[in-house]
Coordinates of C-alpha atoms in Angstrom, one line a residue:
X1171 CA 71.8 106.8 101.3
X1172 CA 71.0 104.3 103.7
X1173 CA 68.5 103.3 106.2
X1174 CA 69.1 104.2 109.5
X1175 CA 70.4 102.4 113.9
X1176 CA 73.2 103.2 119.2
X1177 CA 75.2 102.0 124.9
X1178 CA 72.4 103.7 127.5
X1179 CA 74.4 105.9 128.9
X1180 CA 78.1 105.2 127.8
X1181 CA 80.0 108.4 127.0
X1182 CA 78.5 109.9 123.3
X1183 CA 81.1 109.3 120.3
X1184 CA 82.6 106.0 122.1
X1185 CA 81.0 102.4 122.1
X1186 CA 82.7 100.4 124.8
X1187 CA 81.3 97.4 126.2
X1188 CA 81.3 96.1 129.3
X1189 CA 84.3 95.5 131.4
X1190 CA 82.9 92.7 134.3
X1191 CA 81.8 89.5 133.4
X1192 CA 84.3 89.2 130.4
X1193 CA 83.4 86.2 128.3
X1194 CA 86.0 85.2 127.0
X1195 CA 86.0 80.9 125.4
X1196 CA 90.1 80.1 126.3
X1197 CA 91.3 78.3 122.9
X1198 CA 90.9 74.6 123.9
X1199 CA 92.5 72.6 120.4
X1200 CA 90.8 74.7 118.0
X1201 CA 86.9 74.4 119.7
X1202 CA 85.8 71.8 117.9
X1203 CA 86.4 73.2 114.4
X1204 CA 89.3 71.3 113.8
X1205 CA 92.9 70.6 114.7
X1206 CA 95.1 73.6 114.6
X1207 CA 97.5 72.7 112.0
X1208 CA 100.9 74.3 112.5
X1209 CA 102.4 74.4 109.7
X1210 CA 98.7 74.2 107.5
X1211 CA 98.1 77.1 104.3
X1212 CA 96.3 79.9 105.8
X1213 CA 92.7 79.8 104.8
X1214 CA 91.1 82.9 105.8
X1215 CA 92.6 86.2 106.6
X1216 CA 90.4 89.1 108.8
X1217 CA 92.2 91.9 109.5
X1218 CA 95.5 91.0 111.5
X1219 CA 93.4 87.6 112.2
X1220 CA 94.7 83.9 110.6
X1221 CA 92.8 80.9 110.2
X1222 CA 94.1 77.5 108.7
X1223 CA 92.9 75.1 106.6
X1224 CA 92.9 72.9 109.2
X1225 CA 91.0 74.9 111.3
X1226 CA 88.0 75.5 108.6
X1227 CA 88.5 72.0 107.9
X1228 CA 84.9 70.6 106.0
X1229 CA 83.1 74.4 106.0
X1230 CA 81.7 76.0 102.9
X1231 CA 83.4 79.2 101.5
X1232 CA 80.4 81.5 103.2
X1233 CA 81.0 80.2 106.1
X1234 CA 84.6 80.7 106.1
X1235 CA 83.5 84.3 104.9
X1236 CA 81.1 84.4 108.4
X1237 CA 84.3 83.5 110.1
X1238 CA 86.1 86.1 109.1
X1239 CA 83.5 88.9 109.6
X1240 CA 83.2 87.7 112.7
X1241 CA 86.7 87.7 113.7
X1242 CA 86.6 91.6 112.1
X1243 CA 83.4 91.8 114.7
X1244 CA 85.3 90.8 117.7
X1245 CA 88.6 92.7 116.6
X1246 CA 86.6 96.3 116.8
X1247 CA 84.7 95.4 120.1
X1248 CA 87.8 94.2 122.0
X1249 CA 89.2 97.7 120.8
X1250 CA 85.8 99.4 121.7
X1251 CA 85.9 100.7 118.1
X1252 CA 82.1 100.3 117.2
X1253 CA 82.5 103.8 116.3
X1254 CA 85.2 103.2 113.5
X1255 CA 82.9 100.4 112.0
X1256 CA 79.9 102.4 111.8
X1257 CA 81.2 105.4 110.7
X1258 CA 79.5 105.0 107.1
X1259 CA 76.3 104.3 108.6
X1260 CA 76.5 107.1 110.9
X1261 CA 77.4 109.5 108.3
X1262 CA 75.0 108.2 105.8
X1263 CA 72.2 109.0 108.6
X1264 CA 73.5 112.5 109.4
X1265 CA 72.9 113.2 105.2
X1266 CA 69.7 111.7 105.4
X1267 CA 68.7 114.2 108.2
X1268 CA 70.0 117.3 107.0
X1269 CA 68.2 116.4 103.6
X1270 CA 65.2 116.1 105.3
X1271 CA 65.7 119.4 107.2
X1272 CA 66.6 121.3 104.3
X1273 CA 63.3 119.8 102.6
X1274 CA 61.3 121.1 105.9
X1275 CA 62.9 124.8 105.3
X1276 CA 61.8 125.0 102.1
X1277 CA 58.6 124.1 103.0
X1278 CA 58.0 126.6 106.2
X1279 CA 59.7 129.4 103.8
X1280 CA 56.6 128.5 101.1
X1281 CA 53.8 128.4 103.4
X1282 CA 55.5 131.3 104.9
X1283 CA 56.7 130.5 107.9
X1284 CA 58.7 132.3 110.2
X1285 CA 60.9 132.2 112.9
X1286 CA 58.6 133.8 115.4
X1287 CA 56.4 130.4 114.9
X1288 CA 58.8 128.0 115.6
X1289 CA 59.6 129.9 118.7
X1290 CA 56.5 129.9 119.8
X1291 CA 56.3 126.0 119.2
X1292 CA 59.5 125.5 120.9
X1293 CA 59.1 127.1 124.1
X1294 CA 55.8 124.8 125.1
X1295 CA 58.3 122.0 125.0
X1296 CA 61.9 123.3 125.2
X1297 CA 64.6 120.6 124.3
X1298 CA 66.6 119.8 127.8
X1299 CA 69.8 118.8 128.1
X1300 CA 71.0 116.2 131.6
X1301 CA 74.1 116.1 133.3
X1302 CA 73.5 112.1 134.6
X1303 CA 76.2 110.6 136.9
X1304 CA 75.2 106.5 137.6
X1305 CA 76.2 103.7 138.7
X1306 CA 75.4 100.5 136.5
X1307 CA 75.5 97.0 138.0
X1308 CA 75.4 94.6 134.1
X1309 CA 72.1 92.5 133.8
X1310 CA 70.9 91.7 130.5
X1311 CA 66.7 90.2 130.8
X1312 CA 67.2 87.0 129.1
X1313 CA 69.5 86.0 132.2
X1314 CA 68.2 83.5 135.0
X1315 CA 66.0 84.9 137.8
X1316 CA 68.3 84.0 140.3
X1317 CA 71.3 86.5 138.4
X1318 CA 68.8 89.2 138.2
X1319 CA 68.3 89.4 141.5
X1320 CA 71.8 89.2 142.8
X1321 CA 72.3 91.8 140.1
X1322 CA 69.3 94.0 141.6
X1323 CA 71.0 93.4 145.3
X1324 CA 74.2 94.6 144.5
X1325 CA 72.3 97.9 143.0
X1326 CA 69.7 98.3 146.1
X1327 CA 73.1 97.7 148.5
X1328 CA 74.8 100.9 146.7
X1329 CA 71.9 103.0 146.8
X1330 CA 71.4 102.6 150.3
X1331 CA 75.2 103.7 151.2
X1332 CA 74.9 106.4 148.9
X1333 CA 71.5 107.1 151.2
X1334 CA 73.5 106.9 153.9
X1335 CA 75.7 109.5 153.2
X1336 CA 78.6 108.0 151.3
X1337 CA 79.7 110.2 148.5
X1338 CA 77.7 108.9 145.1
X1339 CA 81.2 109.5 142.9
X1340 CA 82.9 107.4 145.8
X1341 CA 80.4 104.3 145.2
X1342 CA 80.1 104.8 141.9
X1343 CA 83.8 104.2 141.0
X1344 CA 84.1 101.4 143.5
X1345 CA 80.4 99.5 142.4
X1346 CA 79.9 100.4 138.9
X1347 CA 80.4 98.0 136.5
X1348 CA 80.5 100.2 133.0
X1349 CA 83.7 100.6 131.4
X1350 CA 85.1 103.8 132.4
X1351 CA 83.3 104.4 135.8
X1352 CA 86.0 103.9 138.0
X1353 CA 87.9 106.9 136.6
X1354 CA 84.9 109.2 135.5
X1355 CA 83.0 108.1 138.9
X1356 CA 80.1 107.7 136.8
X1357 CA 79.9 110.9 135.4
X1358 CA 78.0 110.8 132.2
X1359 CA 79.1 113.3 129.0
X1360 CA 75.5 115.4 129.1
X1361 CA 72.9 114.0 127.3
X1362 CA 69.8 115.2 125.8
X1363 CA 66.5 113.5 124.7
X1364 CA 67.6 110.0 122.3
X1365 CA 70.6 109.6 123.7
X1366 CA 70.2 107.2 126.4
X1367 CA 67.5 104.2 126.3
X1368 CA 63.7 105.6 127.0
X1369 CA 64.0 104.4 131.0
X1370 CA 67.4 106.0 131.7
X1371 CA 65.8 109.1 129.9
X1372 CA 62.3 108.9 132.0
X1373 CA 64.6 108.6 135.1
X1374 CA 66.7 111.2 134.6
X1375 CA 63.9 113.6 133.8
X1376 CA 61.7 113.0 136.9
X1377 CA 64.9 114.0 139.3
X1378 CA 65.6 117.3 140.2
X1379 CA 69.5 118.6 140.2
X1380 CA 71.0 117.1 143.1
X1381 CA 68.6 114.0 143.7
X1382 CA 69.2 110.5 143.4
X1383 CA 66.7 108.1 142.0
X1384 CA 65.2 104.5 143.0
X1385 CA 67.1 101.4 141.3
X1386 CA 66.0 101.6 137.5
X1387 CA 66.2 98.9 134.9
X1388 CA 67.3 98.9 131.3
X1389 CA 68.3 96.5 129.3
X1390 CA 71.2 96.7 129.8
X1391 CA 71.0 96.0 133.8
X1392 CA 70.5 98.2 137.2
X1393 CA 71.3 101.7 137.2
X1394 CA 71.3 104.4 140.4
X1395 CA 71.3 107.8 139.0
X1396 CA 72.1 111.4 140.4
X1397 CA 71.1 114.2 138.4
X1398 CA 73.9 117.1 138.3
X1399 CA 72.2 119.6 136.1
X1400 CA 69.2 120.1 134.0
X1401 CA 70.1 122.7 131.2
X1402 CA 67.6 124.0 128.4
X1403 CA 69.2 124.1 124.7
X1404 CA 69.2 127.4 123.3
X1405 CA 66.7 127.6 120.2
X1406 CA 69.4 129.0 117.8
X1407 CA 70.8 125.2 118.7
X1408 CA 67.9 123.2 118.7
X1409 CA 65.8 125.1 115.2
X1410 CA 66.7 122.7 112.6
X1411 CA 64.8 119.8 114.5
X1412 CA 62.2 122.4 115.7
X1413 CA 61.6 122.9 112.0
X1414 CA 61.4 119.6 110.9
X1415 CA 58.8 118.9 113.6
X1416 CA 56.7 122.1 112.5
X1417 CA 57.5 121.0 108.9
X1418 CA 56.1 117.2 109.3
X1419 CA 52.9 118.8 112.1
X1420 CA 52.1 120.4 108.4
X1421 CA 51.9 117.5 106.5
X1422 CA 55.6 117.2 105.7
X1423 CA 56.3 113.1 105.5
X1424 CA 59.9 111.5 104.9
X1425 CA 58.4 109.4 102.0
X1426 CA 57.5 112.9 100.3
X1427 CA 61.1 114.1 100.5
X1428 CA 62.1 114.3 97.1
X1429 CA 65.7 113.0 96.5
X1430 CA 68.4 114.9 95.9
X1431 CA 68.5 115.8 91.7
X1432 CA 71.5 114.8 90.2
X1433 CA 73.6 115.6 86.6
X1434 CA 71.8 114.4 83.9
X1435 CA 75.7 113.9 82.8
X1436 CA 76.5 111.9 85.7
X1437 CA 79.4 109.7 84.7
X1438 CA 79.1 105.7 84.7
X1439 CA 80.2 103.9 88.5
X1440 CA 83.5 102.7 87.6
X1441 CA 84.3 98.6 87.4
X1442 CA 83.4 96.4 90.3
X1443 CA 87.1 95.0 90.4
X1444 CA 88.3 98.8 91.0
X1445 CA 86.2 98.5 94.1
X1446 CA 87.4 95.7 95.4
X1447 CA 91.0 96.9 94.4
X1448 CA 92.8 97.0 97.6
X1449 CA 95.6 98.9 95.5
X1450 CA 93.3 101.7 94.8
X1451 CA 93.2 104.1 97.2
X1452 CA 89.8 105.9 98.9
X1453 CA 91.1 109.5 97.3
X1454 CA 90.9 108.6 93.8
X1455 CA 88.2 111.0 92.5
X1456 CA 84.9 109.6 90.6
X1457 CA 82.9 112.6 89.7
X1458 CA 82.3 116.1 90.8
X1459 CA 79.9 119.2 90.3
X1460 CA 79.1 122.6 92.1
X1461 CA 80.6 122.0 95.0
X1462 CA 80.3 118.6 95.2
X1463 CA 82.8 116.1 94.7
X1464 CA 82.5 112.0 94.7
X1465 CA 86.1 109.9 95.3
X1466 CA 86.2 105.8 95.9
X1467 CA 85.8 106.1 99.6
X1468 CA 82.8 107.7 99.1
X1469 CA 81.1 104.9 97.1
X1470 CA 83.0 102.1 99.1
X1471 CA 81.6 103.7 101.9
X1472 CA 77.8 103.6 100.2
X1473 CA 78.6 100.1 99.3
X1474 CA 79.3 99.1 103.3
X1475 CA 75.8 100.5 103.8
X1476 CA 73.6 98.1 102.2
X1477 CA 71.9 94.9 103.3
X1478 CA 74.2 92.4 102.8
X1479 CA 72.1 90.3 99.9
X1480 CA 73.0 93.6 97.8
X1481 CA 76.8 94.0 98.8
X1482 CA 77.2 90.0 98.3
X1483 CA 75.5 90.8 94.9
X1484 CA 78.6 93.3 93.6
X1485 CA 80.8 90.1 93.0
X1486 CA 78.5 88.5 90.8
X1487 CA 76.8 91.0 89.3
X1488 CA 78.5 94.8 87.6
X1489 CA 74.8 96.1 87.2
X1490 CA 74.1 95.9 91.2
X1491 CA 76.5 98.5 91.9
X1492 CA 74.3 101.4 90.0
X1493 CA 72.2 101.8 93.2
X1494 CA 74.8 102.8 95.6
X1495 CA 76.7 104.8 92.8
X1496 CA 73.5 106.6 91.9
X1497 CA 73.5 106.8 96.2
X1498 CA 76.9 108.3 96.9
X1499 CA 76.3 111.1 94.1
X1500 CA 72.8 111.8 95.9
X1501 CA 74.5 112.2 99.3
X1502 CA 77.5 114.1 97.8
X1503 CA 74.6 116.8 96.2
X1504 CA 72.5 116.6 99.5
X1505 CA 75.3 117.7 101.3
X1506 CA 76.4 121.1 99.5
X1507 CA 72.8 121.9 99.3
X1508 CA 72.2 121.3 103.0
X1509 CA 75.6 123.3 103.2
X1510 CA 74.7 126.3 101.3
X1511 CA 71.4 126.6 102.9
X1512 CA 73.3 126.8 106.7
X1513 CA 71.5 123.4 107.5
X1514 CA 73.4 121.6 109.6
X1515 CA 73.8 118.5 111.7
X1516 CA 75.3 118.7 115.8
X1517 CA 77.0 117.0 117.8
X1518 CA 74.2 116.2 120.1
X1519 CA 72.2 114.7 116.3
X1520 CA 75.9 112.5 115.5
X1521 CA 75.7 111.2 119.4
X1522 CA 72.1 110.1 119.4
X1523 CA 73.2 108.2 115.8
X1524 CA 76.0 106.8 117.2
X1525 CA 74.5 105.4 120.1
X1526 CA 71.7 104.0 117.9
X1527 CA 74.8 101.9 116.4
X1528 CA 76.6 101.4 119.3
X1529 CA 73.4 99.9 121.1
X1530 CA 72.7 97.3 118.2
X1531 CA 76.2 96.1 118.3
X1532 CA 76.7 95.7 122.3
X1533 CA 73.5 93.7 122.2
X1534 CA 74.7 90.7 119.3
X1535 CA 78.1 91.2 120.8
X1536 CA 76.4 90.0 124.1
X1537 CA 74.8 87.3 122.8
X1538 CA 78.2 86.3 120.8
X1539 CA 79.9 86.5 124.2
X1540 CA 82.5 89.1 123.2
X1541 CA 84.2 91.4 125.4
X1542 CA 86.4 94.6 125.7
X1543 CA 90.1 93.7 125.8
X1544 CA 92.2 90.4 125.3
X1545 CA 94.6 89.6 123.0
X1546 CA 94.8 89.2 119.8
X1547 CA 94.8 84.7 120.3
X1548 CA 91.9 85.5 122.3
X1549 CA 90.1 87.7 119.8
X1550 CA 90.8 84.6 117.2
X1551 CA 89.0 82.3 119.9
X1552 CA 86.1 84.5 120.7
X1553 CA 85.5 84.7 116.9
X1554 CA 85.8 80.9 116.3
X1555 CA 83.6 80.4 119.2
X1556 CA 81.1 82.2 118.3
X1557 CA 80.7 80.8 114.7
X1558 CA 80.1 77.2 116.5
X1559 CA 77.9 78.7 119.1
X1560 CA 74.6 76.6 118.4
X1561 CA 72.4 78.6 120.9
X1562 CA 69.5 80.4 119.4
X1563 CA 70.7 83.7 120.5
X1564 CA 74.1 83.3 119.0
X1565 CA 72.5 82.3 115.7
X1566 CA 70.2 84.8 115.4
X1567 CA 72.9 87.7 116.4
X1568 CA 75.0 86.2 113.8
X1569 CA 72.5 85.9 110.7
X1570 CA 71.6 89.6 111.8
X1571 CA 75.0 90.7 111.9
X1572 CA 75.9 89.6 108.5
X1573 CA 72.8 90.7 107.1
X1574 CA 72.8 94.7 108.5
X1575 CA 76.5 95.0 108.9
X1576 CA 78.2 92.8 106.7
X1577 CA 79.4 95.0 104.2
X1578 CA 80.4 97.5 106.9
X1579 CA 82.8 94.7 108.6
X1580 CA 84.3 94.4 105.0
X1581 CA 85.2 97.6 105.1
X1582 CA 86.9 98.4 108.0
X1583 CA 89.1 95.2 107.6
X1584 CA 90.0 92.9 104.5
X1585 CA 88.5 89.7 104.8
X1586 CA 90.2 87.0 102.4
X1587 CA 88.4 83.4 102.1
X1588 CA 90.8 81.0 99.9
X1589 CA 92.2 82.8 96.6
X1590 CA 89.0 84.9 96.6
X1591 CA 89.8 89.2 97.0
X1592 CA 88.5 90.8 99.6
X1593 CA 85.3 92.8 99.9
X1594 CA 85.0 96.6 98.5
X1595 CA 87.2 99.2 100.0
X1596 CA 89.3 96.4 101.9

């Protein structure tokens, strides 16, 4: 099971980026890669994404591999499909935390702890739940002083028409710059607590329904909000995290969580070329027990979830994939236990993951200078550009790409470097 990361105040379950300011490198001879070769071999395939051997002219095979993660990078933001790509992760996290709140049950049930008492917790700080409609002008803090404060302006100018009377949905659509805004008129799916960054949250909290705030800064620019409605989640909804705060308030710690017991039978992780099989499909079963069940998905999925040193390590080395087999059985067994014990995960807990995702990739695909939208030339450009991007933000969002994500890119798209077969669950 992996180690858990998610857009401010983009819509929960979606992970588009921004829509103004798209930075887009036009495909100028092949941006001083090489020459594009027209009729050259094809030397690295990502996805529906074509490089040629002219093009990767003189680099190393990893960083013709680079290229094409990359190129499966910009593919699933300029289809705002950050979702799709961390879908492992994100389910991976939602089995770690119904694990953990199983483990806290078991322990308020030994220590004898009832409902009554985490009632009585919960109603001295009730879980809320914000209905948030904003306006967002894009300003990210690494930017000069001079953008920042034309960014800031255009914020201060919209608050003081909406001050002035004009209707907030009215200014929103027209000013806002998050994808979306225009039709939703910066209506915001509600939110609660972890799903927006800490000074969105702070914001919306200090409001009452109906009021509109001062400019506020994130990271991700200049917001105005307006808060529509300030609900309280019903404890039957909000327990299960109730209880694992009790839980870890009586010593309860996550490295104390014992892991999930599995068959002393368990059968040996099939071959590492079945993995990388593209032929194979996700449905083929592994292993099974009561009421849980294992297939090739499942373990290609475990796979996409480690640190990239480790996934790089399956080509070279059968024993490496032991971990994440030993992994995927765990989660399979975590989750029919967390089943049977009616522990379960919401939608508010898969939102605040997702945005924890989301959130990571916007920011590297900021520094990459990828956008929403294009074509699919301009996709191939955006990824070339940003493997020769020398500045220090576009090499550190690369090396930290490939290192948290790489595996993950390999498996939402097959990335082919030469003759060599593409990654697990390609």
């Amino acid at each position: 099971m992996s180690a858990l990361r998610r857009s401010p105040c983009t819509a929960p379950h979606t992970a588009p980026l921004r829509r103004a300011r798209r930075l887009w490198i036009p495909l100028v001879g092949c941006l001083s890669i090489g020459a594009c070769g027209g009729d050259a071999p094809v030397a690295v395939e990502a996805g529906g994404a074509t490089f040629t051997a002219d093009e990767v002219l003189g680099l190393p095979e990893d960083r013709q591999r680079l290229l094409g993660e990359l190129a499966v990078f910009a593919q699933a933001v300029a289809d705002s499909a950050l979702a799709d790509l961390g879908r492992p992760w994100v389910e991976a996290r939602l089995t770690d935390l119904g694990w953990q709140r199983l483990q806290a049950q078991r322990a308020l049930d030994s220590a004898g702890v009832g409902d009554d008492v985490l009632l009585a917790r919960y109603r001295t700080a009730p879980q809320l739940e914000l209905t948030v409609r904003h306006l967002l002008v894009f300003s990210e803090r690494y930017e000069t002083d001079a953008t920042r404060d034309a960014a800031r302006a255009k914020a201060e100018a919209a608050l003081a028409r909406i001050l002035d009377g004009e209707p907030f949905p009215q200014v929103a659509a027209e000013v806002s710059e998050e994808p979306g805004a225009e039709s939703r008129e910066g209506l915001l799916t509600p939110g609660r607590e972890g799903a927006w960054v800490p000074e969105f949250w702070r914001a919306a909290t200090d409001l009452e329904p109906g009021e509109v705030s001062p400019v506020v800064e994130t990271q991700y620019g200049f917001h105005v909000l307006r808060l529509e409605a300030r609900d309280t989640v019903d404890f039957a909804e909000a327990r299960s995290g109730v209880a694992l705060e009790v839980a870890e308030l009586m010593g309860l710690r996550a490295g104390d969580v014992p892991r999930p017991a599995v068959p002393d039978d368990l059968p040996e992780p099939p071959a590492v070329d079945r993995l990388f099989d593209p032929a194979a499909p996700d449905s083929d079963p592994l292993a099974a027990g009561d009421g849980w069940s294992v297939t090739l998905g499942d373990l290609r999925d475990a796979v996409a979830t480690l640190p990239y040193a480790e996934w790089s390590r399956l080509r070279r080395d059968a024993g490496a994939l032991a971990p994440a087999w030993l992994g995927a059985v765990e989660a399979a067994v975590a989750e029919q236990a967390a089943a049977a014990a009616g522990i379960e995960t919401d939608e508010a807990d898969r939102a605040t993951i997702e945005r924890e995702f989301a959130d990571r990739g916007e920011q590297w695909a900021l520094q990459l200078r990828l956008a929403t939208g294009g074509s699919a030339e301009s996709i191939r450009a955006a990824a070339l550009a940003a493997l020769a991007n020398s500045g220090q933000n576009a090499s550190i969002a690369r090396d930290a790409l490939r290192a948290e994500w790489g595996g993950l890119l390999h498996r939402l798209r097959p990335i082919r470097v030469g003759e060599t077969p593409p990654g697990p669950g390609a």
